[in-house]
PDB file of C-alpha atoms in Angstrom:
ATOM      1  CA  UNK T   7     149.611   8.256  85.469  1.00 61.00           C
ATOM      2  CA  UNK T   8     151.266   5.516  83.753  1.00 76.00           C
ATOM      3  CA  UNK T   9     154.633   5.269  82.952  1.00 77.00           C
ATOM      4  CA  UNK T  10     153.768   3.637  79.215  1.00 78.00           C
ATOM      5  CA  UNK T  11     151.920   7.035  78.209  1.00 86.00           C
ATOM      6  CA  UNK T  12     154.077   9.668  80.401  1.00 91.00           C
ATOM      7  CA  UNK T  13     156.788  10.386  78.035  1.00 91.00           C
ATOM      8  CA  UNK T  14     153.811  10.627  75.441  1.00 91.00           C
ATOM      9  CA  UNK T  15     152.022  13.328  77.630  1.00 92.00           C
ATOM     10  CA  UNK T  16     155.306  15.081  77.719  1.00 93.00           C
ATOM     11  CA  UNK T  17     156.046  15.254  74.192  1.00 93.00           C
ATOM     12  CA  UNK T  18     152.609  16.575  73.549  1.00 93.00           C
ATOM     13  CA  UNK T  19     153.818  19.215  76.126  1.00 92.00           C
ATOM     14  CA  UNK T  20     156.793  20.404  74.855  1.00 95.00           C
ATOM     15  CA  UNK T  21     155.005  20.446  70.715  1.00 94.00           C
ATOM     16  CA  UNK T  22     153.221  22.777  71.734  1.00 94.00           C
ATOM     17  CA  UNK T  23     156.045  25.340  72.833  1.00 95.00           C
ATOM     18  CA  UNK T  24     157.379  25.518  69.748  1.00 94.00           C
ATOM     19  CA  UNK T  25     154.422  26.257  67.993  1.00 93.00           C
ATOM     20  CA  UNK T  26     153.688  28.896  70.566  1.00 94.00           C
ATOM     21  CA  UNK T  27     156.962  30.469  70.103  1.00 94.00           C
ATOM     22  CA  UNK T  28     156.231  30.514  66.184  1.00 92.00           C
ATOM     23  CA  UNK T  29     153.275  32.225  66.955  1.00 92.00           C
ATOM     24  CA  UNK T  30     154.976  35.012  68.637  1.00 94.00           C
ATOM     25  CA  UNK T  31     157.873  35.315  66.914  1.00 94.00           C
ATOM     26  CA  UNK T  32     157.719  34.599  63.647  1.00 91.00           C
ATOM     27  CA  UNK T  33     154.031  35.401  62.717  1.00 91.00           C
ATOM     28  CA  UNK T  34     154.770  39.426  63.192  1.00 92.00           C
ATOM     29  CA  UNK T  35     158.063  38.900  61.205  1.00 91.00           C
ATOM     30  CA  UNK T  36     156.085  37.506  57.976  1.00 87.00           C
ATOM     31  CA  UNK T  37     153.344  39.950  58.620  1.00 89.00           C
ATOM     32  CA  UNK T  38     156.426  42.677  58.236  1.00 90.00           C
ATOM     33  CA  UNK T  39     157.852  40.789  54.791  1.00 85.00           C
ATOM     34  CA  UNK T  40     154.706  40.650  53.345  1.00 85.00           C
ATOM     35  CA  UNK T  41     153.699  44.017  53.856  1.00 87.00           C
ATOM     36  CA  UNK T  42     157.032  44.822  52.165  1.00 86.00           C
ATOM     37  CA  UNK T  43     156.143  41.677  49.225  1.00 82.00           C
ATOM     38  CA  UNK T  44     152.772  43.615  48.826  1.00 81.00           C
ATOM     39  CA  UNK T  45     152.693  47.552  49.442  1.00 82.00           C
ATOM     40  CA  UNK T  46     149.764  48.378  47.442  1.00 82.00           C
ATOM     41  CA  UNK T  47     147.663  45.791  50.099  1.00 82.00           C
ATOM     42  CA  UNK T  48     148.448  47.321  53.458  1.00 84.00           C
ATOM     43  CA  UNK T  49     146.024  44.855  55.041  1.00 87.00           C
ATOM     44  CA  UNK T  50     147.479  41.696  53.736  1.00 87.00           C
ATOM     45  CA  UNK T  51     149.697  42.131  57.341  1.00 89.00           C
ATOM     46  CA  UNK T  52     145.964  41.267  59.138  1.00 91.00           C
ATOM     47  CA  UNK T  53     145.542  38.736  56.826  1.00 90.00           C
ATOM     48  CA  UNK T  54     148.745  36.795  57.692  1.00 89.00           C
ATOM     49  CA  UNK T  55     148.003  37.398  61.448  1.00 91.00           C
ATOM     50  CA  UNK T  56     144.398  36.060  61.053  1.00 92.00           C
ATOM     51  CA  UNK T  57     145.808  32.721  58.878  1.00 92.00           C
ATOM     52  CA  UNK T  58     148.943  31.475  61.352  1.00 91.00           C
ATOM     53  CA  UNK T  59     147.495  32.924  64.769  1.00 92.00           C
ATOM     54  CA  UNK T  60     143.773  31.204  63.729  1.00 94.00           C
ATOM     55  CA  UNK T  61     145.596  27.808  62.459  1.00 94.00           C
ATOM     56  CA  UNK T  62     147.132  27.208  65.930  1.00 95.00           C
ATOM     57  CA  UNK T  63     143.852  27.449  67.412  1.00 95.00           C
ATOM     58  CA  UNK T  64     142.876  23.856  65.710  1.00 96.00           C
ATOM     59  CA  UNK T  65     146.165  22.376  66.853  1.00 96.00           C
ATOM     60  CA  UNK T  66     146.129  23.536  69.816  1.00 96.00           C
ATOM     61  CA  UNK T  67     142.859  21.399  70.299  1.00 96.00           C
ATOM     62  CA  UNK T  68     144.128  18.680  68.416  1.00 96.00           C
ATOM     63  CA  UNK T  69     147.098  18.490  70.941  1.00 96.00           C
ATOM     64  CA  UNK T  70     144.302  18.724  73.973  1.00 96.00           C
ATOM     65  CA  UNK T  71     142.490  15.769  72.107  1.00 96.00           C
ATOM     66  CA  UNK T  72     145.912  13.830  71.713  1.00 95.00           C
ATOM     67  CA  UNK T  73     145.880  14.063  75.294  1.00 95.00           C
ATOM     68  CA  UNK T  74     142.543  13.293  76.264  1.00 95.00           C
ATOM     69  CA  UNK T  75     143.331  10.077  73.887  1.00 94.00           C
ATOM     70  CA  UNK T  76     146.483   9.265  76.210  1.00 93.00           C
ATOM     71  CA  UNK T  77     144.364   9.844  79.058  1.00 93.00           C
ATOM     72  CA  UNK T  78     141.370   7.271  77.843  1.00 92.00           C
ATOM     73  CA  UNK T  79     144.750   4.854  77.302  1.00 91.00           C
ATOM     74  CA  UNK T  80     145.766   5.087  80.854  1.00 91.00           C
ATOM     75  CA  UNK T  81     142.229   4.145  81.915  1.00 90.00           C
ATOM     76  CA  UNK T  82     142.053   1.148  79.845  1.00 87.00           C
ATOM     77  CA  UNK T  83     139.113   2.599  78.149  1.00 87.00           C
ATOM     78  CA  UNK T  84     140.824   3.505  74.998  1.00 86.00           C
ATOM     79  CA  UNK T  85     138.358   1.224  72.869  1.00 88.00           C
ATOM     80  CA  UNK T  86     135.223   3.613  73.460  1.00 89.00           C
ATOM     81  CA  UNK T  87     133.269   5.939  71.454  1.00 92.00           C
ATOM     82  CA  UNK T  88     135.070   8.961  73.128  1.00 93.00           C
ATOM     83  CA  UNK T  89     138.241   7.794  71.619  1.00 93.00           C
ATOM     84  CA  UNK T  90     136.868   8.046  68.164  1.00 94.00           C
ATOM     85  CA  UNK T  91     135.243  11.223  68.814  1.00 96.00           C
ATOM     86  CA  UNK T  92     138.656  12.549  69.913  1.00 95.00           C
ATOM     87  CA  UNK T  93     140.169  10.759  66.653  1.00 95.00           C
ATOM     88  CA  UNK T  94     137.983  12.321  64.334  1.00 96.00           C
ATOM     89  CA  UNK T  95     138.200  15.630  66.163  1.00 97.00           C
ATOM     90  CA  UNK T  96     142.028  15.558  65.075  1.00 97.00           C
ATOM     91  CA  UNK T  97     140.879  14.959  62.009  1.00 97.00           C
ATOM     92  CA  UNK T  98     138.665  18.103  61.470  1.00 97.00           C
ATOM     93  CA  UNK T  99     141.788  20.164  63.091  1.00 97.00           C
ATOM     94  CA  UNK T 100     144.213  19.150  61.048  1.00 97.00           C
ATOM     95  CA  UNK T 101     142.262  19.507  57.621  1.00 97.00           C
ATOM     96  CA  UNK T 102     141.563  22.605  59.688  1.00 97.00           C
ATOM     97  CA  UNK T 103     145.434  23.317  59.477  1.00 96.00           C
ATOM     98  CA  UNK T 104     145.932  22.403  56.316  1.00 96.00           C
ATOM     99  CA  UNK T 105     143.649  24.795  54.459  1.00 95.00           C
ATOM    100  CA  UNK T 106     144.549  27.701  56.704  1.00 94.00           C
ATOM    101  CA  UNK T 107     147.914  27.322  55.458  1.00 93.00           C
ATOM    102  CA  UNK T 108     146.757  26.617  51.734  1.00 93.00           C
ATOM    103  CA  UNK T 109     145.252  29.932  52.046  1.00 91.00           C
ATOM    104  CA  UNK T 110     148.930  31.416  52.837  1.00 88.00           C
ATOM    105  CA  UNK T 111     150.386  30.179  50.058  1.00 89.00           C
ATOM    106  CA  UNK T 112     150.567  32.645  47.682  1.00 87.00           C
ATOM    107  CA  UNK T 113     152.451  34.618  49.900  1.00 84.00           C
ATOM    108  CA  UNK T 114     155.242  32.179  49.420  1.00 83.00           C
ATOM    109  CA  UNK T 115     154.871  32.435  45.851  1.00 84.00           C
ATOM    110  CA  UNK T 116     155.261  36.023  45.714  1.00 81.00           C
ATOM    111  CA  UNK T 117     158.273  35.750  48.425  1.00 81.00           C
ATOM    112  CA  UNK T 118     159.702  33.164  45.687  1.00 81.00           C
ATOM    113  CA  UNK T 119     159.305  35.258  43.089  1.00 80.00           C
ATOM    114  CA  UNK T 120     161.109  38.571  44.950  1.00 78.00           C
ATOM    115  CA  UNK T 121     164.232  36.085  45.866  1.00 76.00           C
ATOM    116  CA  UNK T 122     164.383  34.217  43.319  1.00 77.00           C
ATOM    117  CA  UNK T 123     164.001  31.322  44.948  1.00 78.00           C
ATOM    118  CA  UNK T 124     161.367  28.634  44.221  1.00 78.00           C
ATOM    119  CA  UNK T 125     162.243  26.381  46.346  1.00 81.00           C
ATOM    120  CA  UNK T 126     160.248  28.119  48.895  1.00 82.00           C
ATOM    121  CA  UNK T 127     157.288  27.258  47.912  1.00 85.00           C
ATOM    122  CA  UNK T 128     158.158  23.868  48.737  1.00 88.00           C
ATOM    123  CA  UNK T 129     158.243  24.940  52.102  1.00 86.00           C
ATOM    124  CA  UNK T 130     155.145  26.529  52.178  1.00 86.00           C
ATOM    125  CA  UNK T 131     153.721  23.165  51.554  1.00 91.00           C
ATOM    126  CA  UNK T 132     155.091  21.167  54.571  1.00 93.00           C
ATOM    127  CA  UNK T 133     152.477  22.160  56.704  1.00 92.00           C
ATOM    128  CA  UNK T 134     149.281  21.657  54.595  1.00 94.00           C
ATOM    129  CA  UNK T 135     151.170  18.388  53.290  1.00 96.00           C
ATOM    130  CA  UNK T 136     151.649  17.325  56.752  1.00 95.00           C
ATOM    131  CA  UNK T 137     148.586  17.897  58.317  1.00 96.00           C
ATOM    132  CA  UNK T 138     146.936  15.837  55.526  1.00 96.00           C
ATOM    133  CA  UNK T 139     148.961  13.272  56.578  1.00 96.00           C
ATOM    134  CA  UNK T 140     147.904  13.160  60.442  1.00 96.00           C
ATOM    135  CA  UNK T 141     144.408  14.185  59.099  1.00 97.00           C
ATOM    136  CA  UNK T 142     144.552  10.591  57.279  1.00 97.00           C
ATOM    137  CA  UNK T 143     145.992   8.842  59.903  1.00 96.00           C
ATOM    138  CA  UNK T 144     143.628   9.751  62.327  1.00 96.00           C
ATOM    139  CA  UNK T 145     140.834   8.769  60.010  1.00 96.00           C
ATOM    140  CA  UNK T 146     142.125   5.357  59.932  1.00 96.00           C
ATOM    141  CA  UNK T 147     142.836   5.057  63.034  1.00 94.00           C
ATOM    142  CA  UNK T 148     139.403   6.124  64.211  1.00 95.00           C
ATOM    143  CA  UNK T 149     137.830   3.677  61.013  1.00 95.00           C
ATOM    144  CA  UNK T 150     139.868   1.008  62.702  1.00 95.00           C
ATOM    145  CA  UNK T 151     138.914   1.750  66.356  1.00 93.00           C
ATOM    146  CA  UNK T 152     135.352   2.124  65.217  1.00 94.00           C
ATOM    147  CA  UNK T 153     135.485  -1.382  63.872  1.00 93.00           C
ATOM    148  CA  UNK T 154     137.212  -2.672  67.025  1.00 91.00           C
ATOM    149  CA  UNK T 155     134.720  -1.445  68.720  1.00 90.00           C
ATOM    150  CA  UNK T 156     132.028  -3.055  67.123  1.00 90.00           C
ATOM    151  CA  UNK T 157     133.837  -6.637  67.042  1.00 89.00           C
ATOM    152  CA  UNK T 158     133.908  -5.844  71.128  1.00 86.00           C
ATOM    153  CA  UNK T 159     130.158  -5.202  71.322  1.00 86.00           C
ATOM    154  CA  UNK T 160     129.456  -8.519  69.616  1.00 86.00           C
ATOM    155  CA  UNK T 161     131.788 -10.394  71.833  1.00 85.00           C
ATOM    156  CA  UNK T 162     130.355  -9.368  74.486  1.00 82.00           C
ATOM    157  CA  UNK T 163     126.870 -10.087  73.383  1.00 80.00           C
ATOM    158  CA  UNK T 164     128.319 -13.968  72.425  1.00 77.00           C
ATOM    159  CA  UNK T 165     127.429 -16.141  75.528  1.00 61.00           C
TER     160      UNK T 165
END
């Protein structure tokens, strides 16, 4: 393992804890607030399971990808068609992300509403907003890669 893409590896490591501990933490606490938000819809407590539990599924794989993508780095092979898979495979997951969470949003709205607060929703949109962003990124960067790619193939073709 090289030492360029180590502390890389081990910040894609310790992301994911976080997220975990979100997961099992905080997931069963909103499920309990909205059911409280929304009496007359028992099952909306499912519904907020299903929406944050399902969305870490995608970034769970996009981490695994991000790592693959270190891993294709450390093998000087990071200017191959498996790179741009894995690119464009953090793409899906993130839009992935992003509309799971969209889907959550009136939840924050109605949690607004009850406080009085509207900032709130704001928050509710950091993690859609955010995953766009990476979900762009990674489409440029694989568009970019792609092209590299290409440019390499005809190099190597030129005698």
């Amino acid at each position: 393992m090289k030492r360029e893409t180590l502390f890389l590896k081990a910040a894609l490591v310790l992301i994911g804890f976080p997220v975990l501990a979100l997961c099992v933490f905080l997931v069963p606490a909103l499920a309990k607030v909205a059911v409280k938000l929304v009496p007359a819809f028992p099952w909306i407590q499912y519904f907020v399971y299903v929406v944050f539990e399902a969305s870490a599924l995608p970034f769970y794989f996009a981490l695994y990808q991000a790592f693959r993508l270190l891993v294709y780095i450390d093998r000087n092979d990071a200017f191959s068609e498996a790179s741009v898979k894995a690119l464009k495979t953090i793409k899906h997951c993130a839009v992935a992300i992003s509309g799971l969470h969209l889907l959550a949003l009136p939840l924050f709205y109605l949690f607004a509403e009850k406080d009085d607060a509207p900032g709130v929703i704001f928050v509710g949109l950091i993690v859609p907003f955010a995953s766009l962003v990476i979900a762009v990124f990674a489409a440029v960067l694989q568009k970019l890669l792609q092209q590299a790619i290409e440019i390499k193939q005809e190099n190597e073709l030129t005698v």
